[in-house]
Amino acid sequence: MVKVQNTDIYILVVDDTQTNREVMARILARRKYQNKLVANGEEALAAVAERLPDLILLDISMPGMDGFEVCERLKADERTRHIPVMFISAHDATEDKLRAFHVGGVDYITKPFKIEEVLARVETQVTLAIQRKSIIELSELKDQLLRTVSHDLKNPLHVIMGYSSLLMEGGYVTKPEDLTMMSRAIFNSAERMYTLVTNLLELSQIEDGAQLQMMPLSLTQLCADMMPEFELNAQAKHQTFTFQAPLDAVNVMGDTMRLGQVLSNLVSNAIKYTPENGHVFVTIQKNATDVQVCVQDNGLGIPPEAIPQLFDKFFRVNTTKHRSVEGTGLGLSIVKAIIEQHNGKIWVESELGVGSKFIFSLPIMAS
Ligand code: ADP
């Protein structure tokens, strides 16, 4: 999730006295909040329609529409009712304060006010607004997760239910090949579901900050140890596989199992998304302060518009060729989370129809 900063917060100030507006703008500028100043209720509603503020500081006595009415209108509208409104008024009567809360205000400051008090109260409302934003974001993410997971589990479940009910009824299996075909379809579907659930659990563990088993390790050695398995997988698709690394050990602080998972995901993607007879290269390059591992292929490549979302959960490139390859869209999110836990970086260079390079860099240990 993106961390919200004060500079992302937008506050609307509504006051008919120019000096008051200017004083308030200076106070808000101290905390680097974005702000807009307007002089009456009509302008306030127009400004809100143009851009939703995170907080409104609203004067009560204004010519035309007063602050109470502005607030009532905002609370009556589905799109604006969530915006917190703080009243700032010269009226000190309990009656006014009660009315301010009654129409939906969240706070009430009386003029003349103390700058520190205004800032403290604004900060409280901003913190609440940020928390509200995060909850909405999380809830949307949860809905998307549930939709995707249930969709991705439903298809294989249908296959399993369909074939197993045919098997139970008995009469449909007349040849041994039918039995083999049906059991294979059931197995493959169960395997797809298993992969999805395992990937999800792994990602949530990593995102929850599961402790890494950090130790000094030779990245060249780790890669070299995994190469025979990658070579076999590439050979099964008649692809050639090349591995190039410095002769000396390149040491990093890392979790062997997790970094192995990164390599395995990147190389298996390179093999999966490269047609038969293609080529997959893994190269390691040592620089002054970091080491870069590049997994390159001459396969399907990635369209430029897909690159910004490539490491997002469940994102899969939507071309017929990419879609024809089995996947969950979680591998690269796992890879990115692991690399970031190692204070590293990962990026991709790719051209559709030409091939891709996935490069990650890790800080090296001083020898
Ligand atoms: P998946 O399980 O779908 O492979 P990933 O998170 O590993 O999920 O990758 C996300 C998407 O990025 C893939 O669905 C695929 O469309 C694209 N992709 C990943 N690696 C490559 C590659 N080497 N070449 C082309 N496309 C790739």
PDB file of N, CA, C and O and ligand atoms in Angstrom, residues 199 265-266 269-270 272-273 297 300-302 310 312 315-317 322 326-333 356 358, ligand 1:
ATOM      1  N   ASN A 199       0.605 -20.355  -3.335  1.00  0.00           N
ATOM      2  CA  ASN A 199       1.152 -19.029  -3.665  1.00  0.00           C
ATOM      3  C   ASN A 199       0.544 -17.945  -2.793  1.00  0.00           C
ATOM      4  O   ASN A 199       1.241 -17.053  -2.321  1.00  0.00           O
ATOM      5  N   ASN A 265      11.321 -18.866  -9.756  1.00  0.00           N
ATOM      6  CA  ASN A 265      10.150 -18.222 -10.380  1.00  0.00           C
ATOM      7  C   ASN A 265      10.520 -17.544 -11.692  1.00  0.00           C
ATOM      8  O   ASN A 265       9.820 -17.675 -12.686  1.00  0.00           O
ATOM      9  N   LEU A 266      11.649 -16.795 -11.678  1.00  0.00           N
ATOM     10  CA  LEU A 266      12.022 -16.043 -12.888  1.00  0.00           C
ATOM     11  C   LEU A 266      12.404 -16.988 -14.022  1.00  0.00           C
ATOM     12  O   LEU A 266      12.012 -16.785 -15.174  1.00  0.00           O
ATOM     13  N   ASN A 269       9.357 -18.828 -15.348  1.00  0.00           N
ATOM     14  CA  ASN A 269       8.581 -17.938 -16.234  1.00  0.00           C
ATOM     15  C   ASN A 269       9.256 -17.830 -17.600  1.00  0.00           C
ATOM     16  O   ASN A 269       8.602 -17.895 -18.632  1.00  0.00           O
ATOM     17  N   ALA A 270      10.597 -17.636 -17.594  1.00  0.00           N
ATOM     18  CA  ALA A 270      11.318 -17.497 -18.867  1.00  0.00           C
ATOM     19  C   ALA A 270      11.072 -18.737 -19.739  1.00  0.00           C
ATOM     20  O   ALA A 270      10.819 -18.622 -20.946  1.00  0.00           O
ATOM     21  N   LYS A 272       8.503 -20.933 -19.392  1.00  0.00           N
ATOM     22  CA  LYS A 272       7.060 -21.048 -19.702  1.00  0.00           C
ATOM     23  C   LYS A 272       6.645 -20.133 -20.846  1.00  0.00           C
ATOM     24  O   LYS A 272       5.870 -20.508 -21.715  1.00  0.00           O
ATOM     25  N   TYR A 273       7.158 -18.869 -20.818  1.00  0.00           N
ATOM     26  CA  TYR A 273       6.682 -17.881 -21.791  1.00  0.00           C
ATOM     27  C   TYR A 273       7.601 -17.780 -23.012  1.00  0.00           C
ATOM     28  O   TYR A 273       7.580 -16.787 -23.723  1.00  0.00           O
ATOM     29  N   ASP A 297      15.101 -14.047 -21.849  1.00  0.00           N
ATOM     30  CA  ASP A 297      14.598 -15.065 -22.790  1.00  0.00           C
ATOM     31  C   ASP A 297      14.287 -14.405 -24.119  1.00  0.00           C
ATOM     32  O   ASP A 297      14.215 -13.174 -24.208  1.00  0.00           O
ATOM     33  N   LEU A 300       7.836 -14.668 -25.616  1.00  0.00           N
ATOM     34  CA  LEU A 300       6.676 -13.855 -26.028  1.00  0.00           C
ATOM     35  C   LEU A 300       6.874 -12.362 -25.826  1.00  0.00           C
ATOM     36  O   LEU A 300       6.276 -11.550 -26.526  1.00  0.00           O
ATOM     37  N   GLY A 301       7.692 -11.986 -24.823  1.00  0.00           N
ATOM     38  CA  GLY A 301       7.847 -10.559 -24.522  1.00  0.00           C
ATOM     39  C   GLY A 301       6.588 -10.006 -23.859  1.00  0.00           C
ATOM     40  O   GLY A 301       5.596 -10.730 -23.670  1.00  0.00           O
ATOM     41  N   ILE A 302       6.631  -8.726 -23.503  1.00  0.00           N
ATOM     42  CA  ILE A 302       5.532  -8.112 -22.754  1.00  0.00           C
ATOM     43  C   ILE A 302       5.197  -6.767 -23.396  1.00  0.00           C
ATOM     44  O   ILE A 302       6.101  -5.962 -23.670  1.00  0.00           O
ATOM     45  N   LEU A 310       2.976  -5.299 -13.983  1.00  0.00           N
ATOM     46  CA  LEU A 310       3.478  -6.669 -14.057  1.00  0.00           C
ATOM     47  C   LEU A 310       3.705  -7.330 -12.693  1.00  0.00           C
ATOM     48  O   LEU A 310       3.526  -8.533 -12.535  1.00  0.00           O
ATOM     49  N   ASP A 312       2.029  -6.606  -9.979  1.00  0.00           N
ATOM     50  CA  ASP A 312       0.819  -6.553  -9.137  1.00  0.00           C
ATOM     51  C   ASP A 312       0.244  -7.959  -8.963  1.00  0.00           C
ATOM     52  O   ASP A 312       0.354  -8.797  -9.860  1.00  0.00           O
ATOM     53  N   PHE A 315      -1.935 -10.081 -11.663  1.00  0.00           N
ATOM     54  CA  PHE A 315      -1.867  -9.517 -13.012  1.00  0.00           C
ATOM     55  C   PHE A 315      -1.287 -10.539 -13.980  1.00  0.00           C
ATOM     56  O   PHE A 315      -0.254 -11.155 -13.712  1.00  0.00           O
ATOM     57  N   ARG A 316      -1.947 -10.730 -15.104  1.00  0.00           N
ATOM     58  CA  ARG A 316      -1.432 -11.600 -16.160  1.00  0.00           C
ATOM     59  C   ARG A 316      -1.581 -10.857 -17.488  1.00  0.00           C
ATOM     60  O   ARG A 316      -2.576 -10.164 -17.710  1.00  0.00           O
ATOM     61  N   VAL A 317      -0.595 -10.980 -18.355  1.00  0.00           N
ATOM     62  CA  VAL A 317      -0.667 -10.288 -19.640  1.00  0.00           C
ATOM     63  C   VAL A 317      -1.811 -10.906 -20.443  1.00  0.00           C
ATOM     64  O   VAL A 317      -1.969 -12.130 -20.499  1.00  0.00           O
ATOM     65  N   HIS A 322      -0.119 -15.470 -24.124  1.00  0.00           N
ATOM     66  CA  HIS A 322       0.199 -15.484 -22.691  1.00  0.00           C
ATOM     67  C   HIS A 322      -0.860 -16.264 -21.925  1.00  0.00           C
ATOM     68  O   HIS A 322      -0.565 -17.028 -21.026  1.00  0.00           O
ATOM     69  N   GLU A 326      -0.406 -21.767 -18.400  1.00  0.00           N
ATOM     70  CA  GLU A 326      -0.987 -21.898 -17.056  1.00  0.00           C
ATOM     71  C   GLU A 326      -0.287 -20.975 -16.049  1.00  0.00           C
ATOM     72  O   GLU A 326       0.946 -20.861 -16.077  1.00  0.00           O
ATOM     73  N   GLY A 327      -1.030 -20.282 -15.195  1.00  0.00           N
ATOM     74  CA  GLY A 327      -0.373 -19.427 -14.188  1.00  0.00           C
ATOM     75  C   GLY A 327      -1.377 -18.841 -13.219  1.00  0.00           C
ATOM     76  O   GLY A 327      -2.594 -18.900 -13.450  1.00  0.00           O
ATOM     77  N   THR A 328      -0.871 -18.272 -12.136  1.00  0.00           N
ATOM     78  CA  THR A 328      -1.756 -17.688 -11.118  1.00  0.00           C
ATOM     79  C   THR A 328      -1.650 -16.161 -11.077  1.00  0.00           C
ATOM     80  O   THR A 328      -2.477 -15.506 -10.460  1.00  0.00           O
ATOM     81  N   GLY A 329      -0.594 -15.616 -11.676  1.00  0.00           N
ATOM     82  CA  GLY A 329      -0.390 -14.163 -11.603  1.00  0.00           C
ATOM     83  C   GLY A 329       0.150 -13.728 -10.250  1.00  0.00           C
ATOM     84  O   GLY A 329       0.104 -12.545  -9.908  1.00  0.00           O
ATOM     85  N   LEU A 330       0.688 -14.673  -9.479  1.00  0.00           N
ATOM     86  CA  LEU A 330       1.202 -14.307  -8.148  1.00  0.00           C
ATOM     87  C   LEU A 330       2.718 -14.405  -8.045  1.00  0.00           C
ATOM     88  O   LEU A 330       3.328 -13.836  -7.145  1.00  0.00           O
ATOM     89  N   GLY A 331       3.340 -15.147  -8.986  1.00  0.00           N
ATOM     90  CA  GLY A 331       4.780 -15.413  -8.901  1.00  0.00           C
ATOM     91  C   GLY A 331       5.612 -14.143  -8.797  1.00  0.00           C
ATOM     92  O   GLY A 331       6.486 -14.013  -7.930  1.00  0.00           O
ATOM     93  N   LEU A 332       5.326 -13.167  -9.668  1.00  0.00           N
ATOM     94  CA  LEU A 332       6.162 -11.962  -9.674  1.00  0.00           C
ATOM     95  C   LEU A 332       5.914 -11.078  -8.444  1.00  0.00           C
ATOM     96  O   LEU A 332       6.820 -10.379  -8.007  1.00  0.00           O
ATOM     97  N   SER A 333       4.702 -11.126  -7.873  1.00  0.00           N
ATOM     98  CA  SER A 333       4.467 -10.358  -6.625  1.00  0.00           C
ATOM     99  C   SER A 333       5.312 -10.964  -5.514  1.00  0.00           C
ATOM    100  O   SER A 333       5.873 -10.237  -4.685  1.00  0.00           O
ATOM    101  N   SER A 356      12.211 -11.004 -23.094  1.00  0.00           N
ATOM    102  CA  SER A 356      12.210 -10.226 -21.841  1.00  0.00           C
ATOM    103  C   SER A 356      13.496 -10.429 -21.069  1.00  0.00           C
ATOM    104  O   SER A 356      14.142 -11.474 -21.171  1.00  0.00           O
ATOM    105  N   PHE A 358      14.434  -9.990 -16.992  1.00  0.00           N
ATOM    106  CA  PHE A 358      14.090  -9.645 -15.611  1.00  0.00           C
ATOM    107  C   PHE A 358      15.409  -9.512 -14.865  1.00  0.00           C
ATOM    108  O   PHE A 358      16.211 -10.449 -14.857  1.00  0.00           O
TER     109      PHE A 358
HETATM  110  P1  ADP B   1       2.030 -16.459 -13.694  1.00  0.00           P
HETATM  111  O1  ADP B   1       1.746 -17.493 -12.667  1.00  0.00           O
HETATM  112  O2  ADP B   1       0.806 -16.036 -14.435  1.00  0.00           O
HETATM  113  O3  ADP B   1       3.159 -16.805 -14.597  1.00  0.00           O
HETATM  114  P2  ADP B   1       3.655 -14.247 -12.647  1.00  0.00           P
HETATM  115  O4  ADP B   1       3.291 -13.306 -11.526  1.00  0.00           O
HETATM  116  O5  ADP B   1       4.886 -15.054 -12.500  1.00  0.00           O
HETATM  117  O6  ADP B   1       2.371 -15.147 -12.839  1.00  0.00           O
HETATM  118  O7  ADP B   1       3.755 -13.372 -13.965  1.00  0.00           O
HETATM  119  C1  ADP B   1       2.737 -12.418 -14.258  1.00  0.00           C
HETATM  120  C2  ADP B   1       2.527 -12.322 -15.747  1.00  0.00           C
HETATM  121  O8  ADP B   1       3.681 -11.712 -16.345  1.00  0.00           O
HETATM  122  C3  ADP B   1       2.397 -13.661 -16.437  1.00  0.00           C
HETATM  123  O9  ADP B   1       1.060 -14.111 -16.387  1.00  0.00           O
HETATM  124  C4  ADP B   1       2.849 -13.341 -17.845  1.00  0.00           C
HETATM  125  O10 ADP B   1       1.763 -12.801 -18.563  1.00  0.00           O
HETATM  126  C5  ADP B   1       3.903 -12.241 -17.644  1.00  0.00           C
HETATM  127  N1  ADP B   1       5.280 -12.768 -17.684  1.00  0.00           N
HETATM  128  C6  ADP B   1       6.046 -13.121 -16.637  1.00  0.00           C
HETATM  129  N2  ADP B   1       7.267 -13.525 -17.026  1.00  0.00           N
HETATM  130  C7  ADP B   1       7.276 -13.422 -18.374  1.00  0.00           C
HETATM  131  C8  ADP B   1       8.257 -13.680 -19.402  1.00  0.00           C
HETATM  132  N3  ADP B   1       9.478 -14.115 -19.110  1.00  0.00           N
HETATM  133  N4  ADP B   1       7.883 -13.449 -20.683  1.00  0.00           N
HETATM  134  C9  ADP B   1       6.667 -12.979 -20.988  1.00  0.00           C
HETATM  135  N5  ADP B   1       5.700 -12.719 -20.075  1.00  0.00           N
HETATM  136  C10 ADP B   1       5.992 -12.930 -18.795  1.00  0.00           C
END
